[in-house]
mmCIF file with all atom_site columns, C-alpha atoms in Angstrom:
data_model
loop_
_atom_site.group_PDB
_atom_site.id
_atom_site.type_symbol
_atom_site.label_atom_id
_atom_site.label_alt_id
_atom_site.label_comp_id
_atom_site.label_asym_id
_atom_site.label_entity_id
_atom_site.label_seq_id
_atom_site.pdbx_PDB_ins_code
_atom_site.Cartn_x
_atom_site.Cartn_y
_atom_site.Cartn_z
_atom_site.occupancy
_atom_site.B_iso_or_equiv
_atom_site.pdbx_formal_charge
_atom_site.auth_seq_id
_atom_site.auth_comp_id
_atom_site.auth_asym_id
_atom_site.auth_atom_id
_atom_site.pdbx_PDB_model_num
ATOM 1   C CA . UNK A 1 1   ? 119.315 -79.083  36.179 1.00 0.00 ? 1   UNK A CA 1
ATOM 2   C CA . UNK A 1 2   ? 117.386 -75.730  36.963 1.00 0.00 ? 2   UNK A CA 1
ATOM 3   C CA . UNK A 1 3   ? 118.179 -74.422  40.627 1.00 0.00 ? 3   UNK A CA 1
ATOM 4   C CA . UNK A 1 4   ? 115.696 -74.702  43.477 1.00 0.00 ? 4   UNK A CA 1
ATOM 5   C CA . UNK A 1 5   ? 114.034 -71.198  43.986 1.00 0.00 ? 5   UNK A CA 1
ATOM 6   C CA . UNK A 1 6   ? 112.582 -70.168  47.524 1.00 0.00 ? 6   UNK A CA 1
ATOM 7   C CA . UNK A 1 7   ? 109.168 -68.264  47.329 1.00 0.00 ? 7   UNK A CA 1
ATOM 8   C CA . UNK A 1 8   ? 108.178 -66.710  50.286 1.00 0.00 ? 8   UNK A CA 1
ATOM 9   C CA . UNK A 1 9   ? 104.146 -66.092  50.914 1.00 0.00 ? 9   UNK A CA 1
ATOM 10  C CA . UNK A 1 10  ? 103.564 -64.489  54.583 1.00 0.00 ? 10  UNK A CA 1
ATOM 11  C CA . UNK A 1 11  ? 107.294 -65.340  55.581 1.00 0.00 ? 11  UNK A CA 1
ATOM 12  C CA . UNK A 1 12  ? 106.834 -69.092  54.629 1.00 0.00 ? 12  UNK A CA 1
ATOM 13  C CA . UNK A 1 13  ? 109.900 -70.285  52.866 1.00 0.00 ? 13  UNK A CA 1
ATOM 14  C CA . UNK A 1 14  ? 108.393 -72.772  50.481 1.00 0.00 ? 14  UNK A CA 1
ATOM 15  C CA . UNK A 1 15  ? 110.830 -74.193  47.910 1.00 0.00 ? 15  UNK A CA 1
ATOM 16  C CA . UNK A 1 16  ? 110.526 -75.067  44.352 1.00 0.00 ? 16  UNK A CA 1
ATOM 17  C CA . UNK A 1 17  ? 111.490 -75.747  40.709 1.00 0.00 ? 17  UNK A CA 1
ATOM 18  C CA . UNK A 1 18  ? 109.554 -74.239  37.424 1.00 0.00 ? 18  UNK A CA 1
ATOM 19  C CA . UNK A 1 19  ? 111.144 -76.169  34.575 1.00 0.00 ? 19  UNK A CA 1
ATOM 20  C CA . UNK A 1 20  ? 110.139 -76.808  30.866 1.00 0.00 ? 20  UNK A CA 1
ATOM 21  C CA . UNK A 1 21  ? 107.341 -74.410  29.137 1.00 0.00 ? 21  UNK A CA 1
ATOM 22  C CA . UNK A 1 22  ? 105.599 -77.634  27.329 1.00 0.00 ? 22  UNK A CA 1
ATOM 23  C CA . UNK A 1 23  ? 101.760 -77.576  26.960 1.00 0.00 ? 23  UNK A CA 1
ATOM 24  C CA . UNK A 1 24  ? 101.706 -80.634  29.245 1.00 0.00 ? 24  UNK A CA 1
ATOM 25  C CA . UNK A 1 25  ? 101.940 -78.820  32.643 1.00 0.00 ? 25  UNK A CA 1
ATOM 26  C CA . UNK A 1 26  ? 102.064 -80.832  35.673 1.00 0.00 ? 26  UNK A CA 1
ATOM 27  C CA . UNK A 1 27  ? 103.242 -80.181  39.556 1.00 0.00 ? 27  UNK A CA 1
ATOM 28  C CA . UNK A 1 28  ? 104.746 -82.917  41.740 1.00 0.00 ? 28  UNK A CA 1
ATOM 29  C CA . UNK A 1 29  ? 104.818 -82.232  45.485 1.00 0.00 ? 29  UNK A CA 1
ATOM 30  C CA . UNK A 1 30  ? 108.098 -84.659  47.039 1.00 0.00 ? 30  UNK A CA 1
ATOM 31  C CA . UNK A 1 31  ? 107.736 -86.689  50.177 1.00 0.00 ? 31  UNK A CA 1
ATOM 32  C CA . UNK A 1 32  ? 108.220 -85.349  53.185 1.00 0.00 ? 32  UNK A CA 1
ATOM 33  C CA . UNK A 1 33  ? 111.483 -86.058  54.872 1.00 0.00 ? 33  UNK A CA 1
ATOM 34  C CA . UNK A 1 34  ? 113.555 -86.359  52.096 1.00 0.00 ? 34  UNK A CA 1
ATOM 35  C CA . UNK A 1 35  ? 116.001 -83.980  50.334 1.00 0.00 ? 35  UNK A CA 1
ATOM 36  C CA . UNK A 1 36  ? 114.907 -81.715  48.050 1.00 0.00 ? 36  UNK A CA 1
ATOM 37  C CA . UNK A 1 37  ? 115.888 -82.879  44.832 1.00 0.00 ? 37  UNK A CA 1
ATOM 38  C CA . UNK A 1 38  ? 114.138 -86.322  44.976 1.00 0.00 ? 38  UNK A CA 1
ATOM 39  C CA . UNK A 1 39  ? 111.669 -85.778  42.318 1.00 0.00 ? 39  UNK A CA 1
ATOM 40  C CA . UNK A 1 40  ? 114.643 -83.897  40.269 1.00 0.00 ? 40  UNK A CA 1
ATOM 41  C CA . UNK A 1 41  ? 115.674 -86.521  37.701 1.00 0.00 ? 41  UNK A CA 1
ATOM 42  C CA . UNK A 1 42  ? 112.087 -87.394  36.732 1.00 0.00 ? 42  UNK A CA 1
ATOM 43  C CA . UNK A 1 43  ? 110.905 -83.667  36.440 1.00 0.00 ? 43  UNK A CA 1
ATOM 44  C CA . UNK A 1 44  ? 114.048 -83.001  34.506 1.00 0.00 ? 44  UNK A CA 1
ATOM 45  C CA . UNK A 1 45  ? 113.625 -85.529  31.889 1.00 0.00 ? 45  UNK A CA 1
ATOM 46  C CA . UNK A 1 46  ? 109.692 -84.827  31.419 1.00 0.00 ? 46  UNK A CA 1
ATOM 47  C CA . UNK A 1 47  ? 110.564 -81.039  31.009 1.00 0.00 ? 47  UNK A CA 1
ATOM 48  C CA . UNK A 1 48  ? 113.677 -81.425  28.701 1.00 0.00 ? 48  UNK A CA 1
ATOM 49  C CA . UNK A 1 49  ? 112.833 -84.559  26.606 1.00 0.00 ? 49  UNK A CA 1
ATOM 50  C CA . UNK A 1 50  ? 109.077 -84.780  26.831 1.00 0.00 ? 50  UNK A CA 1
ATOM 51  C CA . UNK A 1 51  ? 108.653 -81.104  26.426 1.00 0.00 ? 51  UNK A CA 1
ATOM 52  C CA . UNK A 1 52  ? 106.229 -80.786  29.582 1.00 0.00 ? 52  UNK A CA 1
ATOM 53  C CA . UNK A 1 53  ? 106.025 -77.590  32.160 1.00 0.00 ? 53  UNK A CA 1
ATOM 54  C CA . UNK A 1 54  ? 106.788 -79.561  35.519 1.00 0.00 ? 54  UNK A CA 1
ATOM 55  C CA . UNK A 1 55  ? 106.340 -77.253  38.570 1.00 0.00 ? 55  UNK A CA 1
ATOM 56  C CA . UNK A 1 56  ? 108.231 -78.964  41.768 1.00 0.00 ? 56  UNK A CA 1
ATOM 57  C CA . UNK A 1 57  ? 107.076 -78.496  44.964 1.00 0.00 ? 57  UNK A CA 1
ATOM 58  C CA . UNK A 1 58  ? 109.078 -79.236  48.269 1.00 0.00 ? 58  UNK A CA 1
ATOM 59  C CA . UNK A 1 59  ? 107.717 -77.960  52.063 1.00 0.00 ? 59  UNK A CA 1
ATOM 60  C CA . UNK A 1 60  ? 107.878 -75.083  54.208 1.00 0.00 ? 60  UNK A CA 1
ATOM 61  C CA . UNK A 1 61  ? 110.579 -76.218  57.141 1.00 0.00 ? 61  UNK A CA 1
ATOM 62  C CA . UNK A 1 62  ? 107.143 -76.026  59.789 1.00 0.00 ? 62  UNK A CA 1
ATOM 63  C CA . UNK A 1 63  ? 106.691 -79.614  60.058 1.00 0.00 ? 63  UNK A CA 1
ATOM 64  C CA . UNK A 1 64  ? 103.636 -78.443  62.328 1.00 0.00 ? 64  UNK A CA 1
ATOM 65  C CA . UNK A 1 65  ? 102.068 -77.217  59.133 1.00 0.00 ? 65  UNK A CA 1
ATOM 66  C CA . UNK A 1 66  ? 98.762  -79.099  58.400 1.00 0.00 ? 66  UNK A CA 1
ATOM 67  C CA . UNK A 1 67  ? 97.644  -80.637  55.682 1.00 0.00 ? 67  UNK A CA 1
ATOM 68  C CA . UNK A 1 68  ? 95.264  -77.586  54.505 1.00 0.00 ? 68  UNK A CA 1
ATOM 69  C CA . UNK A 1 69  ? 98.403  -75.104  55.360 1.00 0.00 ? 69  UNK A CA 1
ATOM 70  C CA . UNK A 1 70  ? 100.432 -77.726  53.094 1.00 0.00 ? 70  UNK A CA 1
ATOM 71  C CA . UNK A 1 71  ? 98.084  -77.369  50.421 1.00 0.00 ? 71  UNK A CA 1
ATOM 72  C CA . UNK A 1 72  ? 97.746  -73.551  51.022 1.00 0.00 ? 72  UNK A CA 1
ATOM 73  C CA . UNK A 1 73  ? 101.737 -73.429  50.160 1.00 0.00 ? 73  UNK A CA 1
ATOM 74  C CA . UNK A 1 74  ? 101.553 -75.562  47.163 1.00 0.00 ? 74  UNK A CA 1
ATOM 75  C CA . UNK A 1 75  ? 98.801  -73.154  45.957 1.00 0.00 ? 75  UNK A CA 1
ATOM 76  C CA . UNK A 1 76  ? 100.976 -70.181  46.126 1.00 0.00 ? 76  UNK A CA 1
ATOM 77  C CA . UNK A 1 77  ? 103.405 -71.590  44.508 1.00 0.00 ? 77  UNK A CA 1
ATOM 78  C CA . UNK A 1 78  ? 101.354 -72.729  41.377 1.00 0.00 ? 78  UNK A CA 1
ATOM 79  C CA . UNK A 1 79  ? 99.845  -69.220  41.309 1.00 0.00 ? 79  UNK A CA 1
ATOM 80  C CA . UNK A 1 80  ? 103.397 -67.655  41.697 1.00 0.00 ? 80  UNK A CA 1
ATOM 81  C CA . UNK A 1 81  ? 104.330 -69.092  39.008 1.00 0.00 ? 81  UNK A CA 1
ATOM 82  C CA . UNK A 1 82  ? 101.091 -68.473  36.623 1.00 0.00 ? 82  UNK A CA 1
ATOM 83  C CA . UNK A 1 83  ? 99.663  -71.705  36.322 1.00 0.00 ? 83  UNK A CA 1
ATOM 84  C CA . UNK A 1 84  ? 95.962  -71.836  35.903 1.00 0.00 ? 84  UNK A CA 1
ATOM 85  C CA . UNK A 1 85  ? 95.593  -75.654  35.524 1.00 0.00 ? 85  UNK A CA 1
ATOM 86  C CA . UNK A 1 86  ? 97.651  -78.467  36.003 1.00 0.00 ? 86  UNK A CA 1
ATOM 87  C CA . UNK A 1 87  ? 98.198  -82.259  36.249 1.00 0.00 ? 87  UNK A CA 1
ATOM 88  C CA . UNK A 1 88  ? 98.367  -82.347  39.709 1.00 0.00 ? 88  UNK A CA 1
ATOM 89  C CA . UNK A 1 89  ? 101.034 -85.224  41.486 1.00 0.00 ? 89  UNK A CA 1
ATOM 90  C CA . UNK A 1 90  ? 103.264 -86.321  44.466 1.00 0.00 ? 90  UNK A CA 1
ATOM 91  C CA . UNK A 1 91  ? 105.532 -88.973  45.876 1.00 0.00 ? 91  UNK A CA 1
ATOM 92  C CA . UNK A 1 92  ? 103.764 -90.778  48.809 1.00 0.00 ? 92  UNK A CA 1
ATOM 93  C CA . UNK A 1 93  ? 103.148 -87.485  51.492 1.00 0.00 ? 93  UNK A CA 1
ATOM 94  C CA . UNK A 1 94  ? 103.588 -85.249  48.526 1.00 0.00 ? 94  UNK A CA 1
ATOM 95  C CA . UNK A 1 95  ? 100.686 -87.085  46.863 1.00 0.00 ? 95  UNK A CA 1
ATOM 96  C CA . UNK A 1 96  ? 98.323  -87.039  50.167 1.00 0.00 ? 96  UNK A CA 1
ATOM 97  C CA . UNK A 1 97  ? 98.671  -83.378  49.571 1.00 0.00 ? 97  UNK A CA 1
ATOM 98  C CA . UNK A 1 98  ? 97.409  -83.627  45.973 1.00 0.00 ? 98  UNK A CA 1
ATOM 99  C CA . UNK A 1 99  ? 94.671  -85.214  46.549 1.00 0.00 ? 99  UNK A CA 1
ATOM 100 C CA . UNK A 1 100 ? 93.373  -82.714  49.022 1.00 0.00 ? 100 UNK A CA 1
ATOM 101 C CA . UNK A 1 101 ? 94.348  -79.984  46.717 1.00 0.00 ? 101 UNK A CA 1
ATOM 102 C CA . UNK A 1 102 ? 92.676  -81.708  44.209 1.00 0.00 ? 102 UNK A CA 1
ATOM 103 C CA . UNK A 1 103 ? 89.751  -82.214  46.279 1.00 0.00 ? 103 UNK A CA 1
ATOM 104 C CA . UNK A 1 104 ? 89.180  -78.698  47.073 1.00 0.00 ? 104 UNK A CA 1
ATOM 105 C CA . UNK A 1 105 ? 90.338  -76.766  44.043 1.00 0.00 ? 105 UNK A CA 1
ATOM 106 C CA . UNK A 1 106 ? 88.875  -79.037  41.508 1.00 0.00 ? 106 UNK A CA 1
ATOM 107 C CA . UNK A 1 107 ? 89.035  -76.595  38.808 1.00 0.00 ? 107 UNK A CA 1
ATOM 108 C CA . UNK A 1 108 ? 92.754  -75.984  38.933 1.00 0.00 ? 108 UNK A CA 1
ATOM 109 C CA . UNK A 1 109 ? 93.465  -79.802  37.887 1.00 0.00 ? 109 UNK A CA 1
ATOM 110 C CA . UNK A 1 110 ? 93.669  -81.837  34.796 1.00 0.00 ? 110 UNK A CA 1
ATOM 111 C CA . UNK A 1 111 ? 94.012  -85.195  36.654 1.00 0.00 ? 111 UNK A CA 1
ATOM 112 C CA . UNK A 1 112 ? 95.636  -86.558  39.362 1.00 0.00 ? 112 UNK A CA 1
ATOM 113 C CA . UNK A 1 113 ? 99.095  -88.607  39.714 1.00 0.00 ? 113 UNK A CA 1
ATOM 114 C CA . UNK A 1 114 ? 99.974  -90.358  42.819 1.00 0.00 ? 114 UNK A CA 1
ATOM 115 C CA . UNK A 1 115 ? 103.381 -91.778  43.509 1.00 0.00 ? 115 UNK A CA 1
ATOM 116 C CA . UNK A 1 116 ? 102.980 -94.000  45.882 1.00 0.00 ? 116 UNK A CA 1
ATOM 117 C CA . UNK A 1 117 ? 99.379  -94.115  47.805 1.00 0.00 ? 117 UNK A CA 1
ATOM 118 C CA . UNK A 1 118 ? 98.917  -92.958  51.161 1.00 0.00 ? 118 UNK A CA 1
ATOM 119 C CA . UNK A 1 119 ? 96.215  -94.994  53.212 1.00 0.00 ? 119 UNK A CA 1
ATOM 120 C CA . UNK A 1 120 ? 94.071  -91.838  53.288 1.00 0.00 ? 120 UNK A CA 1
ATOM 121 C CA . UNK A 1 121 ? 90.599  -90.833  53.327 1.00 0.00 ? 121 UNK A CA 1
ATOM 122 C CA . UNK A 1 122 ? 90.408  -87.875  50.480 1.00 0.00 ? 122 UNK A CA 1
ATOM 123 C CA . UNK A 1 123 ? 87.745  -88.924  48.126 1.00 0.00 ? 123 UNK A CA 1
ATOM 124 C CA . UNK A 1 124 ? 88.668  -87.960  44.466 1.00 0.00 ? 124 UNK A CA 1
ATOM 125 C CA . UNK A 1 125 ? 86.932  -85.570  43.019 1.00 0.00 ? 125 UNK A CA 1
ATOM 126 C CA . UNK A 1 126 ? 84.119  -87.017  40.171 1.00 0.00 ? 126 UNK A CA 1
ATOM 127 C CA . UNK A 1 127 ? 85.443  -86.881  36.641 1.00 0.00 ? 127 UNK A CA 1
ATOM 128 C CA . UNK A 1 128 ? 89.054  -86.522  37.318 1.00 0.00 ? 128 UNK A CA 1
ATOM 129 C CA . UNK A 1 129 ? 91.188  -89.020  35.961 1.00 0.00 ? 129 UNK A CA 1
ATOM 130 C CA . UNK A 1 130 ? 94.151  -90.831  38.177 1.00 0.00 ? 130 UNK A CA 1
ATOM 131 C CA . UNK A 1 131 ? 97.381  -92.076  37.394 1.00 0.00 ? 131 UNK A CA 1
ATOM 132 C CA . UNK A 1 132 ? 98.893  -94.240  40.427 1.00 0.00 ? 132 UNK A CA 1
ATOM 133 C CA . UNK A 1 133 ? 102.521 -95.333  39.576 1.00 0.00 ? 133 UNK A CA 1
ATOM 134 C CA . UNK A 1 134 ? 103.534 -97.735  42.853 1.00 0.00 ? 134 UNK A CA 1
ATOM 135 C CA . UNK A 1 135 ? 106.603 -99.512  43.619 1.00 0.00 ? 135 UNK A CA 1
ATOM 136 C CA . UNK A 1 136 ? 106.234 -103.574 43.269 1.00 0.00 ? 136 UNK A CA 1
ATOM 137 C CA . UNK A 1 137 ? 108.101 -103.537 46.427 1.00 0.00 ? 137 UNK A CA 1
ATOM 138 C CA . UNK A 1 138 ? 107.007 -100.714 48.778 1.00 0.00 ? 138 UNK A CA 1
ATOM 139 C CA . UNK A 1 139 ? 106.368 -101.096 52.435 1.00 0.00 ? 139 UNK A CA 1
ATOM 140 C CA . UNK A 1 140 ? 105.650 -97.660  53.218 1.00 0.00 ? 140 UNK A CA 1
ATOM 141 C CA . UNK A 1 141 ? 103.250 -97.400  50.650 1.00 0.00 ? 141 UNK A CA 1
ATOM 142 C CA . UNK A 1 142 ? 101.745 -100.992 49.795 1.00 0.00 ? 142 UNK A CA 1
ATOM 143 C CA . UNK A 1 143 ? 99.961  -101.695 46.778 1.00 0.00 ? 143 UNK A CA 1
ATOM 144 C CA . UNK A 1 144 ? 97.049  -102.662 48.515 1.00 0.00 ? 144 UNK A CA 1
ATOM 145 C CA . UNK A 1 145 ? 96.864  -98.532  49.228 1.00 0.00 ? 145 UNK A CA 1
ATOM 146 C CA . UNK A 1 146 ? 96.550  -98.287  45.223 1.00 0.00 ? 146 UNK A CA 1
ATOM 147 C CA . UNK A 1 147 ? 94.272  -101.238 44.901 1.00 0.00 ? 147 UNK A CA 1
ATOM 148 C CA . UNK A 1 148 ? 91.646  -99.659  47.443 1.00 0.00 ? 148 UNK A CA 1
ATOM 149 C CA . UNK A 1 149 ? 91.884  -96.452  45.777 1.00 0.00 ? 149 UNK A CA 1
ATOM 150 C CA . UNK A 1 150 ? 91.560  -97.324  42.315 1.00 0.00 ? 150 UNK A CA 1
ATOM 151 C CA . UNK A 1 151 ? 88.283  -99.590  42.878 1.00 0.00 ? 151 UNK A CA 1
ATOM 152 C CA . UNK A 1 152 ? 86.542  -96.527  43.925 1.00 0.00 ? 152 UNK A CA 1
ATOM 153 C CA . UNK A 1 153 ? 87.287  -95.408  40.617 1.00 0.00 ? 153 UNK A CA 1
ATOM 154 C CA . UNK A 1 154 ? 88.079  -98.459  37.944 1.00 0.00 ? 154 UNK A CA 1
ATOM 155 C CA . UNK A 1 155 ? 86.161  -96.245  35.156 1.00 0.00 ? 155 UNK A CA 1
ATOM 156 C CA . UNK A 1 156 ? 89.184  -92.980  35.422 1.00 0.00 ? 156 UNK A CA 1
ATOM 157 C CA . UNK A 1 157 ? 91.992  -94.654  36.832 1.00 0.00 ? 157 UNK A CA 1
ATOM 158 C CA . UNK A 1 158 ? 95.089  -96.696  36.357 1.00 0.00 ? 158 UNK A CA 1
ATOM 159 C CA . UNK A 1 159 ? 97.856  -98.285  38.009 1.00 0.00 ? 159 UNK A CA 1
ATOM 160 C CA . UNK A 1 160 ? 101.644 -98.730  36.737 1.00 0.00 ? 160 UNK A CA 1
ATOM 161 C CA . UNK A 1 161 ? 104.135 -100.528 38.300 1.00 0.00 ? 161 UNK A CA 1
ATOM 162 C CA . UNK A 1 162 ? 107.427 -99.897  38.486 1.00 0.00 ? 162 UNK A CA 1
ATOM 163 C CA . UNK A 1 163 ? 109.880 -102.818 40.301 1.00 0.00 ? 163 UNK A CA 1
ATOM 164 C CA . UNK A 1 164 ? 111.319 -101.339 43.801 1.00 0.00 ? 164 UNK A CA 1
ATOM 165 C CA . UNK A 1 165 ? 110.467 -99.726  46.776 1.00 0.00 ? 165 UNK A CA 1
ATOM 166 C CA . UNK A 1 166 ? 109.112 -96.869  48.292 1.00 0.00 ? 166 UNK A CA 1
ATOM 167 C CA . UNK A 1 167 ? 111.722 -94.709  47.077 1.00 0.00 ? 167 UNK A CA 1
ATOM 168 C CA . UNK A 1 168 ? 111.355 -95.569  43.191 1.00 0.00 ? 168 UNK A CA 1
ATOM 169 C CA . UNK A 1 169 ? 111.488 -92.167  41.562 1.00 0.00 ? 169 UNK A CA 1
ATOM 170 C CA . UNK A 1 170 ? 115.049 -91.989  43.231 1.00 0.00 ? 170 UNK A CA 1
ATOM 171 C CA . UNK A 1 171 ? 116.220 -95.212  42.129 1.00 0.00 ? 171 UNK A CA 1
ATOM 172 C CA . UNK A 1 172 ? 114.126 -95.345  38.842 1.00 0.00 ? 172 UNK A CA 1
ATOM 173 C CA . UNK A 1 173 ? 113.661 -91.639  37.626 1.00 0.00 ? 173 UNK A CA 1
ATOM 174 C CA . UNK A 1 174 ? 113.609 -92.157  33.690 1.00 0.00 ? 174 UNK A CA 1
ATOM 175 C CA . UNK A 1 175 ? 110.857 -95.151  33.926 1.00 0.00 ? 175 UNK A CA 1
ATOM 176 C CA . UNK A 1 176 ? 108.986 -93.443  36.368 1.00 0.00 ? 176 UNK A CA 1
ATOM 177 C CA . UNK A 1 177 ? 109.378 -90.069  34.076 1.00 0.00 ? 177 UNK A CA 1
ATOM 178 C CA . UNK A 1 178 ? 108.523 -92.328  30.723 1.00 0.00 ? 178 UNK A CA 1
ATOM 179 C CA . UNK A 1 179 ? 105.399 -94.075  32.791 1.00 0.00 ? 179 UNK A CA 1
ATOM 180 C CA . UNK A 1 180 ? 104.350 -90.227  33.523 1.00 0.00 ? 180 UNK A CA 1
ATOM 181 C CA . UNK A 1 181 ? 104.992 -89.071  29.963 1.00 0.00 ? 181 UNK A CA 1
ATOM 182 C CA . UNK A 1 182 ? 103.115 -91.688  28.045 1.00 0.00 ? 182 UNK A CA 1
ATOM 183 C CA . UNK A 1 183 ? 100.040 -91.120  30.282 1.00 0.00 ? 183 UNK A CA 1
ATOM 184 C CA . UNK A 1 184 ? 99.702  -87.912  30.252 1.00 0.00 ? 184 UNK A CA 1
ATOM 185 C CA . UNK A 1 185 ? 100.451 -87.245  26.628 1.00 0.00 ? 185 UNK A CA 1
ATOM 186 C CA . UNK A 1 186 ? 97.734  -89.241  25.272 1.00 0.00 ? 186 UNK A CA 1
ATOM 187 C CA . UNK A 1 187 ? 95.965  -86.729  24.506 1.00 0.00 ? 187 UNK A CA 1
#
C-alpha cells in the first residue's frame, strides 16, 4: 500500500493517496467520519491490478468546512498532483462532494461514480455519464437515494449492487474495485 501524503494549500492539511499511473484516472473522495484508509483496498487493487491512476482524497480536520471549501480542497489536490481530467467518485459524503465538483468544474471530469447516494439536490451535469454502486443493505444511504437519482438520468447512468451496508467498500473492496474496473474500462 502507498502511504497517505498531507498537501497543504493555505495551511489546510488535506490528506491523500496518488497511486497507479494507468490511463484510466479516477479520484475517490472517502466518507466523512471514517478513518482514512477506507477507500484503500479498492483504490489499491484498481491501481495495481487494473492498471488505473486512482487519486484518494480524505478531508481537511475543519469539520466547519463547507461543501464549496470541501470541493475547493479536493481541487487542489487533483491539480497538485497534475491531473487534468478524471473519473470523478466518493463513498456516501465523499460522493456529495463529487457531484458538486462535478457540477461546477464540468470540464475536469470523465464521469461520475457515486458510492453510496446522498439524498441531495446537485443536478448532474448534461452528458456526463454515472456509475452508482449501492449497498443492497444500506440505511444511511438507501437505494431509493440511487433510484431518484438515476431516473433523472436513465439514458447515462447505471446502478450496481453490491450485498451489504453502508460501509461496503470496507467490507467488500475487491467487488466494489472489479464493479469500478469493468465500468470504467469499457472504453
Amino acid at each position: 500500500m502507498v502511504d497517505t501524503q498531507i498537501f497543504e494549500p493555505d495551511g489546510r492539511a488535506i490528506p491523500f493517496v496518488n497511486e497507479g499511473d494507468g490511463p484510466v484516472r479516477l479520484v475517490l473522495i472517502q466518507e466523512r467520519g471514517l478513518s482514512a484508509d477506507v477507500l484503500g483496498v479498492a483504490s489499491h487493487y484498481l491501481a495495481e491490478e487494473a492498471g488505473f491512476h486512482v487519486l484518494r482524497v480524505g478531508h481537511r480536520a475543519d469539520a466547519e468546512a463547507t461543501l464549496d471549501e470541501r470541493v475547493a480542497d479536493v481541487l487542489a489536490v487533483i491539480d497538485h498532483v497534475g491531473m487534468d481530467d478524471a473519473w470523478i467518485g466518493g463513498h456516501g459524503f465523499g460522493g456529495t462532494i463529487a457531484r458538486s465538483l462535478v457540477a461546477a468544474h464540468v470540464a475536469r471530469a470523465n464521469g461520475l461514480l457515486l458510492l453510496g447516494v446522498e439524498d441531495v439536490d446537485i443536478p448532474v451535469a448534461p452528458a456526463i455519464p454515472v456509475l452508482i454502486v449501492q449497498g443492497t443493505e444500506d440505511d444511511e444511504n438507501p437505494a431509493a437515494n440511487a433510484e431518484r437519482l438515476q431516473a433523472t438520468m436513465p439514458d447515462r447512468s447505471s446502478i450496481k449492487t453490491i450485498a451489504g451496508d453502508h460501509l461496503f467498500p470496507i467490507h467488500h473492496p475487491i467487488e466494489t474495485g472489479v464493479i469500478i474496473e469493468e465500468y470504467l474500462d469499457w472504453d
